[in-house]
Amino acid sequence: MPETSKFTTWRKSTRSGGASNCVEVAFTDDDAAGVRDSKDSGGPHLEFPRDDWTSFVISLRDWPL
């Protein structure tokens, strides 16, 4: 029997447009963040502590382009 994911509500950025090169993220009540490929919603996902995910996203936002 396949494992049931504890991540139930996945979302992707509204800025992702129509391209298929997106990741989706979901959060749990126990402060976990899940990240998966939007093209493979039934596939594997990565899991991080929510604080680590938040720090990662902030560092990307502040990265000079």
mmCIF file of N, CA and C in Angstrom:
data_model
loop_
_atom_site.group_PDB
_atom_site.id
_atom_site.type_symbol
_atom_site.label_atom_id
_atom_site.label_comp_id
_atom_site.label_asym_id
_atom_site.label_seq_id
_atom_site.Cartn_x
_atom_site.Cartn_y
_atom_site.Cartn_z
ATOM 1 N N MET A 1 0.846 -1.178 0.000
ATOM 2 C CA MET A 1 0.000 0.000 0.000
ATOM 3 C C MET A 1 0.892 1.242 0.000
ATOM 4 N N PRO A 2 0.625 2.213 -0.882
ATOM 5 C CA PRO A 2 1.456 3.421 -0.918
ATOM 6 C C PRO A 2 1.328 4.229 0.370
ATOM 7 N N GLU A 3 2.424 4.867 0.707
ATOM 8 C CA GLU A 3 2.433 5.714 1.901
ATOM 9 C C GLU A 3 1.575 6.957 1.651
ATOM 10 N N THR A 4 0.776 7.320 2.636
ATOM 11 C CA THR A 4 -0.037 8.527 2.536
ATOM 12 C C THR A 4 0.799 9.722 2.965
ATOM 13 N N SER A 5 0.813 10.746 2.151
ATOM 14 C CA SER A 5 1.599 11.935 2.466
ATOM 15 C C SER A 5 0.912 12.757 3.545
ATOM 16 N N LYS A 6 1.714 13.308 4.441
ATOM 17 C CA LYS A 6 1.156 14.196 5.463
ATOM 18 C C LYS A 6 0.926 15.598 4.910
ATOM 19 N N PHE A 7 1.380 15.837 3.693
ATOM 20 C CA PHE A 7 1.175 17.126 3.031
ATOM 21 C C PHE A 7 -0.109 17.036 2.211
ATOM 22 N N THR A 8 -1.081 17.859 2.537
ATOM 23 C CA THR A 8 -2.380 17.735 1.879
ATOM 24 C C THR A 8 -2.698 18.884 0.928
ATOM 25 N N THR A 9 -2.228 20.076 1.209
ATOM 26 C CA THR A 9 -2.554 21.234 0.370
ATOM 27 C C THR A 9 -1.282 21.780 -0.260
ATOM 28 N N TRP A 10 -1.074 21.437 -1.519
ATOM 29 C CA TRP A 10 0.102 21.884 -2.257
ATOM 30 C C TRP A 10 -0.239 23.155 -3.014
ATOM 31 N N ARG A 11 0.749 24.041 -3.140
ATOM 32 C CA ARG A 11 0.534 25.281 -3.895
ATOM 33 C C ARG A 11 1.808 25.644 -4.640
ATOM 34 N N LYS A 12 1.632 26.419 -5.707
ATOM 35 C CA LYS A 12 2.792 26.932 -6.434
ATOM 36 C C LYS A 12 2.633 28.430 -6.581
ATOM 37 N N SER A 13 3.711 29.076 -6.898
ATOM 38 C CA SER A 13 3.719 30.527 -7.001
ATOM 39 C C SER A 13 2.748 31.015 -8.068
ATOM 40 N N THR A 14 2.095 32.112 -7.773
ATOM 41 C CA THR A 14 1.229 32.730 -8.780
ATOM 42 C C THR A 14 2.059 33.331 -9.909
ATOM 43 N N ARG A 15 3.348 33.490 -9.695
ATOM 44 C CA ARG A 15 4.246 34.041 -10.722
ATOM 45 C C ARG A 15 4.803 32.964 -11.642
ATOM 46 N N SER A 16 4.418 31.728 -11.444
ATOM 47 C CA SER A 16 4.976 30.645 -12.246
ATOM 48 C C SER A 16 4.443 30.638 -13.673
ATOM 49 N N GLY A 17 3.342 31.312 -13.927
ATOM 50 C CA GLY A 17 2.807 31.408 -15.281
ATOM 51 C C GLY A 17 2.376 30.057 -15.814
ATOM 52 N N GLY A 18 2.418 29.913 -17.123
ATOM 53 C CA GLY A 18 1.972 28.678 -17.751
ATOM 54 C C GLY A 18 3.064 27.651 -17.960
ATOM 55 N N ALA A 19 4.278 27.976 -17.596
ATOM 56 C CA ALA A 19 5.389 27.042 -17.784
ATOM 57 C C ALA A 19 5.230 25.834 -16.872
ATOM 58 N N SER A 20 5.823 24.739 -17.282
ATOM 59 C CA SER A 20 5.737 23.504 -16.495
ATOM 60 C C SER A 20 6.928 23.312 -15.570
ATOM 61 N N ASN A 21 7.809 24.276 -15.493
ATOM 62 C CA ASN A 21 9.023 24.149 -14.687
ATOM 63 C C ASN A 21 8.799 24.734 -13.304
ATOM 64 N N CYS A 22 7.908 24.126 -12.550
ATOM 65 C CA CYS A 22 7.523 24.686 -11.255
ATOM 66 C C CYS A 22 7.743 23.672 -10.142
ATOM 67 N N VAL A 23 7.878 24.196 -8.967
ATOM 68 C CA VAL A 23 7.828 23.359 -7.778
ATOM 69 C C VAL A 23 6.605 23.774 -6.980
ATOM 70 N N GLU A 24 6.103 22.845 -6.198
ATOM 71 C CA GLU A 24 4.985 23.119 -5.308
ATOM 72 C C GLU A 24 5.468 22.928 -3.882
ATOM 73 N N VAL A 25 4.864 23.646 -2.970
ATOM 74 C CA VAL A 25 5.241 23.548 -1.562
ATOM 75 C C VAL A 25 3.979 23.341 -0.736
ATOM 76 N N ALA A 26 4.139 22.602 0.355
ATOM 77 C CA ALA A 26 3.040 22.372 1.298
ATOM 78 C C ALA A 26 3.617 22.385 2.706
ATOM 79 N N PHE A 27 2.776 22.731 3.656
ATOM 80 C CA PHE A 27 3.206 22.795 5.055
ATOM 81 C C PHE A 27 2.292 21.932 5.919
ATOM 82 N N THR A 28 2.827 21.480 7.033
ATOM 83 C CA THR A 28 2.042 20.699 7.985
ATOM 84 C C THR A 28 1.931 21.459 9.294
ATOM 85 N N ASP A 29 1.044 20.981 10.148
ATOM 86 C CA ASP A 29 0.878 21.600 11.464
ATOM 87 C C ASP A 29 2.083 21.376 12.371
ATOM 88 N N ASP A 30 2.901 20.364 12.053
ATOM 89 C CA ASP A 30 4.079 20.103 12.889
ATOM 90 C C ASP A 30 5.341 20.759 12.329
ATOM 91 N N ASP A 31 5.149 21.855 11.578
ATOM 92 C CA ASP A 31 6.247 22.697 11.080
ATOM 93 C C ASP A 31 7.186 22.005 10.104
ATOM 94 N N ALA A 32 6.621 21.228 9.198
ATOM 95 C CA ALA A 32 7.404 20.640 8.119
ATOM 96 C C ALA A 32 7.001 21.316 6.813
ATOM 97 N N ALA A 33 7.954 21.416 5.901
ATOM 98 C CA ALA A 33 7.698 21.940 4.561
ATOM 99 C C ALA A 33 8.027 20.839 3.560
ATOM 100 N N GLY A 34 7.120 20.602 2.631
ATOM 101 C CA GLY A 34 7.351 19.632 1.569
ATOM 102 C C GLY A 34 7.488 20.359 0.247
ATOM 103 N N VAL A 35 8.380 19.861 -0.611
ATOM 104 C CA VAL A 35 8.618 20.472 -1.920
ATOM 105 C C VAL A 35 8.593 19.350 -2.955
ATOM 106 N N ARG A 36 7.859 19.564 -4.042
ATOM 107 C CA ARG A 36 7.774 18.542 -5.092
ATOM 108 C C ARG A 36 7.716 19.198 -6.469
ATOM 109 N N ASP A 37 7.946 18.391 -7.487
ATOM 110 C CA ASP A 37 7.856 18.816 -8.883
ATOM 111 C C ASP A 37 6.383 18.878 -9.272
ATOM 112 N N SER A 38 5.937 19.996 -9.795
ATOM 113 C CA SER A 38 4.519 20.142 -10.147
ATOM 114 C C SER A 38 4.096 19.213 -11.286
ATOM 115 N N LYS A 39 5.040 18.727 -12.081
ATOM 116 C CA LYS A 39 4.710 17.814 -13.176
ATOM 117 C C LYS A 39 4.481 16.389 -12.693
ATOM 118 N N ASP A 40 4.853 16.095 -11.447
ATOM 119 C CA ASP A 40 4.749 14.727 -10.923
ATOM 120 C C ASP A 40 4.126 14.767 -9.531
ATOM 121 N N SER A 41 2.851 15.119 -9.478
ATOM 122 C CA SER A 41 2.200 15.305 -8.179
ATOM 123 C C SER A 41 2.124 14.021 -7.358
ATOM 124 N N GLY A 42 2.212 12.882 -7.997
ATOM 125 C CA GLY A 42 2.196 11.622 -7.257
ATOM 126 C C GLY A 42 3.583 11.100 -6.947
ATOM 127 N N GLY A 43 4.590 11.825 -7.380
ATOM 128 C CA GLY A 43 5.965 11.382 -7.194
ATOM 129 C C GLY A 43 6.527 11.750 -5.837
ATOM 130 N N PRO A 44 7.827 11.592 -5.679
ATOM 131 C CA PRO A 44 8.465 11.868 -4.392
ATOM 132 C C PRO A 44 8.504 13.361 -4.080
ATOM 133 N N HIS A 45 8.749 13.651 -2.836
ATOM 134 C CA HIS A 45 8.908 15.042 -2.405
ATOM 135 C C HIS A 45 10.062 15.124 -1.417
ATOM 136 N N LEU A 46 10.583 16.316 -1.275
ATOM 137 C CA LEU A 46 11.610 16.593 -0.274
ATOM 138 C C LEU A 46 10.935 17.200 0.939
ATOM 139 N N GLU A 47 11.491 16.933 2.111
ATOM 140 C CA GLU A 47 10.909 17.473 3.337
ATOM 141 C C GLU A 47 11.983 18.203 4.132
ATOM 142 N N PHE A 48 11.630 19.381 4.623
ATOM 143 C CA PHE A 48 12.538 20.226 5.390
ATOM 144 C C PHE A 48 11.813 20.762 6.619
ATOM 145 N N PRO A 49 12.559 21.135 7.655
ATOM 146 C CA PRO A 49 11.928 21.905 8.732
ATOM 147 C C PRO A 49 11.424 23.230 8.142
ATOM 148 N N ARG A 50 10.282 23.662 8.573
ATOM 149 C CA ARG A 50 9.674 24.882 8.015
ATOM 150 C C ARG A 50 10.606 26.088 8.142
ATOM 151 N N ASP A 51 11.283 26.237 9.267
ATOM 152 C CA ASP A 51 12.196 27.374 9.445
ATOM 153 C C ASP A 51 13.327 27.350 8.424
ATOM 154 N N ASP A 52 13.836 26.156 8.099
ATOM 155 C CA ASP A 52 14.897 26.054 7.092
ATOM 156 C C ASP A 52 14.375 26.451 5.712
ATOM 157 N N TRP A 53 13.165 26.014 5.375
ATOM 158 C CA TRP A 53 12.568 26.387 4.093
ATOM 159 C C TRP A 53 12.379 27.899 4.003
ATOM 160 N N THR A 54 11.879 28.489 5.072
ATOM 161 C CA THR A 54 11.662 29.936 5.102
ATOM 162 C C THR A 54 12.975 30.681 4.918
ATOM 163 N N SER A 55 14.029 30.244 5.594
ATOM 164 C CA SER A 55 15.345 30.876 5.442
ATOM 165 C C SER A 55 15.850 30.760 4.008
ATOM 166 N N PHE A 56 15.641 29.604 3.396
ATOM 167 C CA PHE A 56 16.053 29.388 2.012
ATOM 168 C C PHE A 56 15.330 30.358 1.069
ATOM 169 N N VAL A 57 14.021 30.474 1.220
ATOM 170 C CA VAL A 57 13.238 31.364 0.356
ATOM 171 C C VAL A 57 13.656 32.820 0.546
ATOM 172 N N ILE A 58 13.888 33.226 1.775
ATOM 173 C CA ILE A 58 14.340 34.597 2.040
ATOM 174 C C ILE A 58 15.697 34.845 1.398
ATOM 175 N N SER A 59 16.599 33.867 1.475
ATOM 176 C CA SER A 59 17.926 34.051 0.869
ATOM 177 C C SER A 59 17.817 34.176 -0.650
ATOM 178 N N LEU A 60 16.888 33.456 -1.272
ATOM 179 C CA LEU A 60 16.686 33.604 -2.721
ATOM 180 C C LEU A 60 16.122 34.971 -3.069
ATOM 181 N N ARG A 61 15.182 35.419 -2.267
ATOM 182 C CA ARG A 61 14.561 36.722 -2.517
ATOM 183 C C ARG A 61 15.594 37.840 -2.406
ATOM 184 N N ASP A 62 16.528 37.702 -1.495
ATOM 185 C CA ASP A 62 17.534 38.739 -1.265
ATOM 186 C C ASP A 62 18.783 38.572 -2.131
ATOM 187 N N TRP A 63 18.844 37.523 -2.944
ATOM 188 C CA TRP A 63 20.010 37.248 -3.787
ATOM 189 C C TRP A 63 20.105 38.313 -4.872
ATOM 190 N N PRO A 64 21.265 38.950 -5.030
ATOM 191 C CA PRO A 64 21.394 39.975 -6.081
ATOM 192 C C PRO A 64 21.411 39.330 -7.470
ATOM 193 N N LEU A 65 20.616 39.858 -8.355
ATOM 194 C CA LEU A 65 20.565 39.329 -9.731
ATOM 195 C C LEU A 65 21.347 40.195 -10.673
#
